[in-house]
Amino acid sequence: MQEISLPLMMRFPFFEWDSMIPPDFMDKKLCADDPCLPGNTWKIMANMSSPRTIKSHLQVPLLPKQMWEVKPKIIYVCRDPRDVCISYYFHSVKLDGYKKELSDFVELFLADMVPFAPFWSHILDFWRRRDQENILFVRFEDMKEDLPSVVQKVADFLGKQLSAEEVMKIADHCSFGSMSKNKAVNNESIAAPESEKAKGLKFMRKGKVGDWKNHLTDTQIKAFKEWTFKHLEGSDFPYYQGL
């Protein structure tokens, strides 16, 4: 099987997966080598040849300390917190069986009471390390605006030489339209027990910039602005300051 056709969790293992899944998640029958089966992620990582590709949502303090000594290449992606919140809400409805309303989730998000929070310290810890040669800081909005340029930037960072044709081919393959149709990466096989709220929701839902405008109230938008100002005051982080 070509690597490109392998499920994403097998070729790009999720570092903290085993710590996130509830005991009853595995009630469904899974193959012995399914990457979602507890313990398999670690086996996959242990058996991968170098250089390995591993993903994580963990903050700097929760990552293995050896990372700052070995200095593997890290590509960090950030996104407008309002879009993160909306995406995270629908993600939680589909995968975690979240049953409450968006308004409740917004309150949890702004209170940094969701997994992988606090939001701003997560971003700022990596922002302060952005000039280290092993770290590439990328924004979701940049990928949406000019994906080929980001593909080229990533290739340069990884020391890979690509032709203009290869850059465009990769950009097309990694576009939201292509990935949402690709069974190897769209994670449609991973879902919480079906609920009325989750019906019709896709793992890869929209992938747009500014979808928050379709969901947040004026009061919530104001709350995001005040929350952002509080955490970015005195910081040189230049994005999302004008929320």
PDB file of C-alpha atoms in Angstrom:
ATOM      1  CA  MET A   1       0.000   0.000   0.000  1.00  0.00           C
ATOM      2  CA  GLN A   2       1.399   3.396  -0.914  1.00  0.00           C
ATOM      3  CA  GLU A   3       1.946   5.680   2.054  1.00  0.00           C
ATOM      4  CA  ILE A   4      -0.368   8.312   0.608  1.00  0.00           C
ATOM      5  CA  SER A   5      -3.302   5.898   0.850  1.00  0.00           C
ATOM      6  CA  LEU A   6      -2.651   4.934   4.473  1.00  0.00           C
ATOM      7  CA  PRO A   7      -5.085   6.375   7.040  1.00  0.00           C
ATOM      8  CA  LEU A   8      -3.770   9.650   8.426  1.00  0.00           C
ATOM      9  CA  MET A   9      -3.510   8.261  11.959  1.00  0.00           C
ATOM     10  CA  MET A  10      -1.089   5.605  10.687  1.00  0.00           C
ATOM     11  CA  ARG A  11       1.290   7.846   8.749  1.00  0.00           C
ATOM     12  CA  PHE A  12       0.883  10.910  10.950  1.00  0.00           C
ATOM     13  CA  PRO A  13       0.208   9.499  14.452  1.00  0.00           C
ATOM     14  CA  PHE A  14      -1.528  11.650  17.059  1.00  0.00           C
ATOM     15  CA  PHE A  15       0.905  11.837  19.986  1.00  0.00           C
ATOM     16  CA  GLU A  16      -1.608  12.164  22.843  1.00  0.00           C
ATOM     17  CA  TRP A  17      -4.428  10.085  21.331  1.00  0.00           C
ATOM     18  CA  ASP A  18      -4.474   7.399  24.032  1.00  0.00           C
ATOM     19  CA  SER A  19      -4.879   9.989  26.782  1.00  0.00           C
ATOM     20  CA  MET A  20      -7.955  11.507  25.110  1.00  0.00           C
ATOM     21  CA  ILE A  21     -10.261   8.584  24.466  1.00  0.00           C
ATOM     22  CA  PRO A  22     -12.870   7.442  27.033  1.00  0.00           C
ATOM     23  CA  PRO A  23     -12.912   3.747  28.013  1.00  0.00           C
ATOM     24  CA  ASP A  24     -16.191   3.027  26.212  1.00  0.00           C
ATOM     25  CA  PHE A  25     -14.930   4.523  22.938  1.00  0.00           C
ATOM     26  CA  MET A  26     -13.482   1.136  22.076  1.00  0.00           C
ATOM     27  CA  ASP A  27     -16.773  -0.721  22.405  1.00  0.00           C
ATOM     28  CA  LYS A  28     -16.896  -0.838  18.623  1.00  0.00           C
ATOM     29  CA  LYS A  29     -14.977  -3.661  16.990  1.00  0.00           C
ATOM     30  CA  LEU A  30     -11.624  -2.546  15.664  1.00  0.00           C
ATOM     31  CA  CYS A  31      -8.957  -4.403  13.745  1.00  0.00           C
ATOM     32  CA  ALA A  32      -5.877  -5.353  15.745  1.00  0.00           C
ATOM     33  CA  ASP A  33      -3.780  -2.842  13.842  1.00  0.00           C
ATOM     34  CA  ASP A  34      -6.306   0.010  13.906  1.00  0.00           C
ATOM     35  CA  PRO A  35      -4.445   3.168  15.021  1.00  0.00           C
ATOM     36  CA  CYS A  36      -7.401   4.117  17.236  1.00  0.00           C
ATOM     37  CA  LEU A  37      -6.906   1.002  19.373  1.00  0.00           C
ATOM     38  CA  PRO A  38      -5.203   1.984  22.658  1.00  0.00           C
ATOM     39  CA  GLY A  39      -1.460   1.441  22.481  1.00  0.00           C
ATOM     40  CA  ASN A  40      -1.258   1.259  18.709  1.00  0.00           C
ATOM     41  CA  THR A  41      -0.287   4.908  18.261  1.00  0.00           C
ATOM     42  CA  TRP A  42       2.824   4.343  20.345  1.00  0.00           C
ATOM     43  CA  LYS A  43       3.687   1.188  18.406  1.00  0.00           C
ATOM     44  CA  ILE A  44       3.333   3.076  15.132  1.00  0.00           C
ATOM     45  CA  MET A  45       5.600   5.876  16.345  1.00  0.00           C
ATOM     46  CA  ALA A  46       8.178   3.415  17.674  1.00  0.00           C
ATOM     47  CA  ASN A  47       8.308   1.536  14.385  1.00  0.00           C
ATOM     48  CA  MET A  48       8.422   4.554  12.079  1.00  0.00           C
ATOM     49  CA  SER A  49      11.698   5.248  10.343  1.00  0.00           C
ATOM     50  CA  SER A  50      13.309   8.661  10.703  1.00  0.00           C
ATOM     51  CA  PRO A  51      12.314  11.348   9.917  1.00  0.00           C
ATOM     52  CA  ARG A  52       8.938  10.703  11.548  1.00  0.00           C
ATOM     53  CA  THR A  53       5.855  12.879  11.176  1.00  0.00           C
ATOM     54  CA  ILE A  54       3.905  13.229  14.431  1.00  0.00           C
ATOM     55  CA  LYS A  55       1.083  15.626  15.295  1.00  0.00           C
ATOM     56  CA  SER A  56       0.092  17.047  18.654  1.00  0.00           C
ATOM     57  CA  HIS A  57      -2.163  19.730  20.123  1.00  0.00           C
ATOM     58  CA  LEU A  58      -0.168  19.917  23.356  1.00  0.00           C
ATOM     59  CA  GLN A  59       1.207  23.117  24.845  1.00  0.00           C
ATOM     60  CA  VAL A  60       4.917  23.715  25.317  1.00  0.00           C
ATOM     61  CA  PRO A  61       4.918  22.742  29.045  1.00  0.00           C
ATOM     62  CA  LEU A  62       3.212  19.412  28.278  1.00  0.00           C
ATOM     63  CA  LEU A  63       5.500  18.325  25.459  1.00  0.00           C
ATOM     64  CA  PRO A  64       8.441  16.015  26.213  1.00  0.00           C
ATOM     65  CA  LYS A  65      11.355  18.068  27.564  1.00  0.00           C
ATOM     66  CA  GLN A  66      13.726  16.253  25.219  1.00  0.00           C
ATOM     67  CA  MET A  67      12.154  18.141  22.317  1.00  0.00           C
ATOM     68  CA  TRP A  68      13.966  21.312  23.364  1.00  0.00           C
ATOM     69  CA  GLU A  69      17.273  19.427  23.507  1.00  0.00           C
ATOM     70  CA  VAL A  70      16.955  17.276  20.374  1.00  0.00           C
ATOM     71  CA  LYS A  71      15.226  20.129  18.512  1.00  0.00           C
ATOM     72  CA  PRO A  72      13.121  18.271  15.921  1.00  0.00           C
ATOM     73  CA  LYS A  73      11.507  20.392  13.234  1.00  0.00           C
ATOM     74  CA  ILE A  74       8.165  21.772  14.445  1.00  0.00           C
ATOM     75  CA  ILE A  75       5.491  23.291  12.233  1.00  0.00           C
ATOM     76  CA  TYR A  76       3.062  25.231  14.421  1.00  0.00           C
ATOM     77  CA  VAL A  77      -0.281  26.364  13.020  1.00  0.00           C
ATOM     78  CA  CYS A  78      -2.480  28.986  14.680  1.00  0.00           C
ATOM     79  CA  ARG A  79      -5.918  30.301  13.730  1.00  0.00           C
ATOM     80  CA  ASP A  80      -8.330  33.119  14.592  1.00  0.00           C
ATOM     81  CA  PRO A  81      -9.730  32.131  18.030  1.00  0.00           C
ATOM     82  CA  ARG A  82     -13.302  32.852  16.941  1.00  0.00           C
ATOM     83  CA  ASP A  83     -13.028  30.374  14.076  1.00  0.00           C
ATOM     84  CA  VAL A  84     -11.263  27.922  16.373  1.00  0.00           C
ATOM     85  CA  CYS A  85     -14.145  28.118  18.832  1.00  0.00           C
ATOM     86  CA  ILE A  86     -16.806  27.478  16.191  1.00  0.00           C
ATOM     87  CA  SER A  87     -14.854  24.642  14.606  1.00  0.00           C
ATOM     88  CA  TYR A  88     -14.129  23.149  18.024  1.00  0.00           C
ATOM     89  CA  TYR A  89     -17.811  23.269  18.968  1.00  0.00           C
ATOM     90  CA  PHE A  90     -18.914  21.264  15.927  1.00  0.00           C
ATOM     91  CA  HIS A  91     -15.937  18.944  16.369  1.00  0.00           C
ATOM     92  CA  SER A  92     -17.042  18.298  19.958  1.00  0.00           C
ATOM     93  CA  VAL A  93     -20.638  17.638  18.878  1.00  0.00           C
ATOM     94  CA  LYS A  94     -19.532  15.108  16.282  1.00  0.00           C
ATOM     95  CA  LEU A  95     -16.666  13.350  18.072  1.00  0.00           C
ATOM     96  CA  ASP A  96     -17.270  13.923  21.784  1.00  0.00           C
ATOM     97  CA  GLY A  97     -21.064  13.780  21.919  1.00  0.00           C
ATOM     98  CA  TYR A  98     -21.296  17.354  23.224  1.00  0.00           C
ATOM     99  CA  LYS A  99     -24.995  18.056  23.820  1.00  0.00           C
ATOM    100  CA  LYS A 100     -25.201  21.607  25.116  1.00  0.00           C
ATOM    101  CA  GLU A 101     -25.624  24.790  23.085  1.00  0.00           C
ATOM    102  CA  LEU A 102     -23.015  26.852  21.278  1.00  0.00           C
ATOM    103  CA  SER A 103     -23.480  29.628  23.843  1.00  0.00           C
ATOM    104  CA  ASP A 104     -22.381  27.229  26.597  1.00  0.00           C
ATOM    105  CA  PHE A 105     -19.346  26.168  24.580  1.00  0.00           C
ATOM    106  CA  VAL A 106     -18.335  29.790  23.933  1.00  0.00           C
ATOM    107  CA  GLU A 107     -18.360  30.416  27.686  1.00  0.00           C
ATOM    108  CA  LEU A 108     -16.174  27.357  28.257  1.00  0.00           C
ATOM    109  CA  PHE A 109     -13.803  28.410  25.482  1.00  0.00           C
ATOM    110  CA  LEU A 110     -13.364  31.951  26.778  1.00  0.00           C
ATOM    111  CA  ALA A 111     -12.825  30.576  30.286  1.00  0.00           C
ATOM    112  CA  ASP A 112     -10.068  28.278  28.945  1.00  0.00           C
ATOM    113  CA  MET A 113     -11.996  25.247  30.183  1.00  0.00           C
ATOM    114  CA  VAL A 114     -11.754  23.109  27.047  1.00  0.00           C
ATOM    115  CA  PRO A 115      -9.070  20.528  26.215  1.00  0.00           C
ATOM    116  CA  PHE A 116      -5.711  21.977  25.093  1.00  0.00           C
ATOM    117  CA  ALA A 117      -6.476  25.360  26.691  1.00  0.00           C
ATOM    118  CA  PRO A 118      -5.386  28.003  27.638  1.00  0.00           C
ATOM    119  CA  PHE A 119      -5.611  29.279  24.075  1.00  0.00           C
ATOM    120  CA  TRP A 120      -3.357  32.319  24.198  1.00  0.00           C
ATOM    121  CA  SER A 121      -0.493  30.886  26.217  1.00  0.00           C
ATOM    122  CA  HIS A 122      -0.507  27.984  23.756  1.00  0.00           C
ATOM    123  CA  ILE A 123       0.073  30.350  20.823  1.00  0.00           C
ATOM    124  CA  LEU A 124       2.365  32.815  22.557  1.00  0.00           C
ATOM    125  CA  ASP A 125       4.734  30.125  23.865  1.00  0.00           C
ATOM    126  CA  PHE A 126       5.420  29.051  20.285  1.00  0.00           C
ATOM    127  CA  TRP A 127       5.368  32.635  18.969  1.00  0.00           C
ATOM    128  CA  ARG A 128       8.229  33.488  21.325  1.00  0.00           C
ATOM    129  CA  ARG A 129      10.173  30.550  19.847  1.00  0.00           C
ATOM    130  CA  ARG A 130       9.365  31.394  16.222  1.00  0.00           C
ATOM    131  CA  ASP A 131      12.928  32.513  15.414  1.00  0.00           C
ATOM    132  CA  GLN A 132      14.448  29.186  16.420  1.00  0.00           C
ATOM    133  CA  GLU A 133      15.702  27.419  13.307  1.00  0.00           C
ATOM    134  CA  ASN A 134      13.704  24.265  14.057  1.00  0.00           C
ATOM    135  CA  ILE A 135      10.323  26.042  14.356  1.00  0.00           C
ATOM    136  CA  LEU A 136       8.075  27.277  11.553  1.00  0.00           C
ATOM    137  CA  PHE A 137       5.109  29.392  12.658  1.00  0.00           C
ATOM    138  CA  VAL A 138       2.199  29.320  10.183  1.00  0.00           C
ATOM    139  CA  ARG A 139      -1.307  30.792  10.218  1.00  0.00           C
ATOM    140  CA  PHE A 140      -4.401  29.007   8.942  1.00  0.00           C
ATOM    141  CA  GLU A 141      -5.427  32.240   7.231  1.00  0.00           C
ATOM    142  CA  ASP A 142      -2.166  32.287   5.238  1.00  0.00           C
ATOM    143  CA  MET A 143      -2.866  28.786   3.974  1.00  0.00           C
ATOM    144  CA  LYS A 144      -6.332  29.792   2.846  1.00  0.00           C
ATOM    145  CA  GLU A 145      -5.058  32.931   1.144  1.00  0.00           C
ATOM    146  CA  ASP A 146      -2.102  31.406  -0.693  1.00  0.00           C
ATOM    147  CA  LEU A 147      -1.593  27.689  -0.087  1.00  0.00           C
ATOM    148  CA  PRO A 148       1.147  27.222  -2.743  1.00  0.00           C
ATOM    149  CA  SER A 149       3.296  29.850  -0.977  1.00  0.00           C
ATOM    150  CA  VAL A 150       2.901  28.040   2.340  1.00  0.00           C
ATOM    151  CA  VAL A 151       3.705  24.705   0.670  1.00  0.00           C
ATOM    152  CA  GLN A 152       6.920  26.255  -0.645  1.00  0.00           C
ATOM    153  CA  LYS A 153       7.722  27.705   2.773  1.00  0.00           C
ATOM    154  CA  VAL A 154       7.241  24.295   4.408  1.00  0.00           C
ATOM    155  CA  ALA A 155       9.392  22.620   1.743  1.00  0.00           C
ATOM    156  CA  ASP A 156      12.198  25.124   2.343  1.00  0.00           C
ATOM    157  CA  PHE A 157      11.892  24.593   6.099  1.00  0.00           C
ATOM    158  CA  LEU A 158      12.173  20.821   5.661  1.00  0.00           C
ATOM    159  CA  GLY A 159      15.055  21.120   3.227  1.00  0.00           C
ATOM    160  CA  LYS A 160      13.070  19.748   0.281  1.00  0.00           C
ATOM    161  CA  GLN A 161      13.434  21.022  -3.255  1.00  0.00           C
ATOM    162  CA  LEU A 162      10.209  21.147  -5.252  1.00  0.00           C
ATOM    163  CA  SER A 163       9.456  22.190  -8.778  1.00  0.00           C
ATOM    164  CA  ALA A 164       6.687  24.725  -9.381  1.00  0.00           C
ATOM    165  CA  GLU A 165       4.558  21.874 -10.719  1.00  0.00           C
ATOM    166  CA  GLU A 166       5.113  19.794  -7.579  1.00  0.00           C
ATOM    167  CA  VAL A 167       4.190  22.740  -5.369  1.00  0.00           C
ATOM    168  CA  MET A 168       0.896  23.198  -7.194  1.00  0.00           C
ATOM    169  CA  LYS A 169       0.173  19.471  -7.113  1.00  0.00           C
ATOM    170  CA  ILE A 170       0.722  19.327  -3.346  1.00  0.00           C
ATOM    171  CA  ALA A 171      -1.362  22.468  -2.807  1.00  0.00           C
ATOM    172  CA  ASP A 172      -4.231  20.924  -4.748  1.00  0.00           C
ATOM    173  CA  HIS A 173      -3.947  17.643  -2.843  1.00  0.00           C
ATOM    174  CA  CYS A 174      -3.923  19.525   0.491  1.00  0.00           C
ATOM    175  CA  SER A 175      -6.778  21.864  -0.364  1.00  0.00           C
ATOM    176  CA  PHE A 176      -9.927  21.597   1.745  1.00  0.00           C
ATOM    177  CA  GLY A 177     -11.927  20.417  -1.264  1.00  0.00           C
ATOM    178  CA  SER A 178      -9.557  17.523  -1.939  1.00  0.00           C
ATOM    179  CA  MET A 179      -9.020  16.516   1.663  1.00  0.00           C
ATOM    180  CA  SER A 180     -12.726  16.507   2.504  1.00  0.00           C
ATOM    181  CA  LYS A 181     -13.189  13.842  -0.188  1.00  0.00           C
ATOM    182  CA  ASN A 182     -10.129  11.823   0.785  1.00  0.00           C
ATOM    183  CA  LYS A 183     -11.130   8.904   3.034  1.00  0.00           C
ATOM    184  CA  ALA A 184      -7.525   8.486   4.157  1.00  0.00           C
ATOM    185  CA  VAL A 185      -7.525  11.851   5.935  1.00  0.00           C
ATOM    186  CA  ASN A 186     -11.070  13.049   6.609  1.00  0.00           C
ATOM    187  CA  ASN A 187     -11.559  10.855   9.718  1.00  0.00           C
ATOM    188  CA  GLU A 188     -15.206  10.134   8.929  1.00  0.00           C
ATOM    189  CA  SER A 189     -14.792   6.686  10.484  1.00  0.00           C
ATOM    190  CA  ILE A 190     -14.126   8.250  13.897  1.00  0.00           C
ATOM    191  CA  ALA A 191     -17.320   9.481  15.536  1.00  0.00           C
ATOM    192  CA  ALA A 192     -19.163   9.532  18.812  1.00  0.00           C
ATOM    193  CA  PRO A 193     -22.504   7.716  19.073  1.00  0.00           C
ATOM    194  CA  GLU A 194     -24.902   9.356  16.628  1.00  0.00           C
ATOM    195  CA  SER A 195     -27.042  12.144  18.012  1.00  0.00           C
ATOM    196  CA  GLU A 196     -29.575  14.510  16.480  1.00  0.00           C
ATOM    197  CA  LYS A 197     -27.025  17.329  16.729  1.00  0.00           C
ATOM    198  CA  ALA A 198     -24.293  15.302  15.073  1.00  0.00           C
ATOM    199  CA  LYS A 199     -26.389  14.150  12.120  1.00  0.00           C
ATOM    200  CA  GLY A 200     -25.070  15.554   8.893  1.00  0.00           C
ATOM    201  CA  LEU A 201     -21.922  17.035  10.467  1.00  0.00           C
ATOM    202  CA  LYS A 202     -18.702  16.269   8.655  1.00  0.00           C
ATOM    203  CA  PHE A 203     -15.314  15.959  10.361  1.00  0.00           C
ATOM    204  CA  MET A 204     -14.022  18.380   7.742  1.00  0.00           C
ATOM    205  CA  ARG A 205     -16.939  20.787   7.916  1.00  0.00           C
ATOM    206  CA  LYS A 206     -16.163  24.063   6.087  1.00  0.00           C
ATOM    207  CA  GLY A 207     -12.515  25.032   6.409  1.00  0.00           C
ATOM    208  CA  LYS A 208     -13.285  28.721   5.880  1.00  0.00           C
ATOM    209  CA  VAL A 209     -11.938  31.949   7.317  1.00  0.00           C
ATOM    210  CA  GLY A 210     -14.550  34.032   9.140  1.00  0.00           C
ATOM    211  CA  ASP A 211     -17.266  31.403   9.592  1.00  0.00           C
ATOM    212  CA  TRP A 212     -17.646  32.758  13.140  1.00  0.00           C
ATOM    213  CA  LYS A 213     -19.676  35.610  11.635  1.00  0.00           C
ATOM    214  CA  ASN A 214     -22.450  33.094  10.927  1.00  0.00           C
ATOM    215  CA  HIS A 215     -22.659  31.901  14.529  1.00  0.00           C
ATOM    216  CA  LEU A 216     -21.519  34.412  17.162  1.00  0.00           C
ATOM    217  CA  THR A 217     -23.805  37.057  18.641  1.00  0.00           C
ATOM    218  CA  ASP A 218     -22.750  40.690  19.078  1.00  0.00           C
ATOM    219  CA  THR A 219     -22.313  40.063  22.794  1.00  0.00           C
ATOM    220  CA  GLN A 220     -20.076  37.054  22.150  1.00  0.00           C
ATOM    221  CA  ILE A 221     -18.017  38.977  19.582  1.00  0.00           C
ATOM    222  CA  LYS A 222     -17.468  41.717  22.160  1.00  0.00           C
ATOM    223  CA  ALA A 223     -16.447  39.099  24.735  1.00  0.00           C
ATOM    224  CA  PHE A 224     -13.878  37.656  22.323  1.00  0.00           C
ATOM    225  CA  LYS A 225     -12.475  41.149  21.716  1.00  0.00           C
ATOM    226  CA  GLU A 226     -12.066  41.893  25.423  1.00  0.00           C
ATOM    227  CA  TRP A 227     -10.597  38.449  26.081  1.00  0.00           C
ATOM    228  CA  THR A 228      -8.100  38.840  23.249  1.00  0.00           C
ATOM    229  CA  PHE A 229      -7.063  42.339  24.313  1.00  0.00           C
ATOM    230  CA  LYS A 230      -6.471  41.142  27.873  1.00  0.00           C
ATOM    231  CA  HIS A 231      -4.153  38.327  26.794  1.00  0.00           C
ATOM    232  CA  LEU A 232      -2.289  40.171  24.034  1.00  0.00           C
ATOM    233  CA  GLU A 233      -1.735  43.453  25.856  1.00  0.00           C
ATOM    234  CA  GLY A 234       2.013  44.099  25.834  1.00  0.00           C
ATOM    235  CA  SER A 235       2.667  41.240  23.419  1.00  0.00           C
ATOM    236  CA  ASP A 236       4.347  41.668  20.025  1.00  0.00           C
ATOM    237  CA  PHE A 237       2.019  39.069  18.502  1.00  0.00           C
ATOM    238  CA  PRO A 238       0.581  41.052  15.574  1.00  0.00           C
ATOM    239  CA  TYR A 239      -2.429  38.988  14.552  1.00  0.00           C
ATOM    240  CA  TYR A 240      -6.066  39.072  15.683  1.00  0.00           C
ATOM    241  CA  GLN A 241      -5.360  42.246  17.679  1.00  0.00           C
ATOM    242  CA  GLY A 242      -8.190  44.048  15.930  1.00  0.00           C
ATOM    243  CA  LEU A 243     -10.945  41.577  16.783  1.00  0.00           C
TER     244      LEU A 243
END
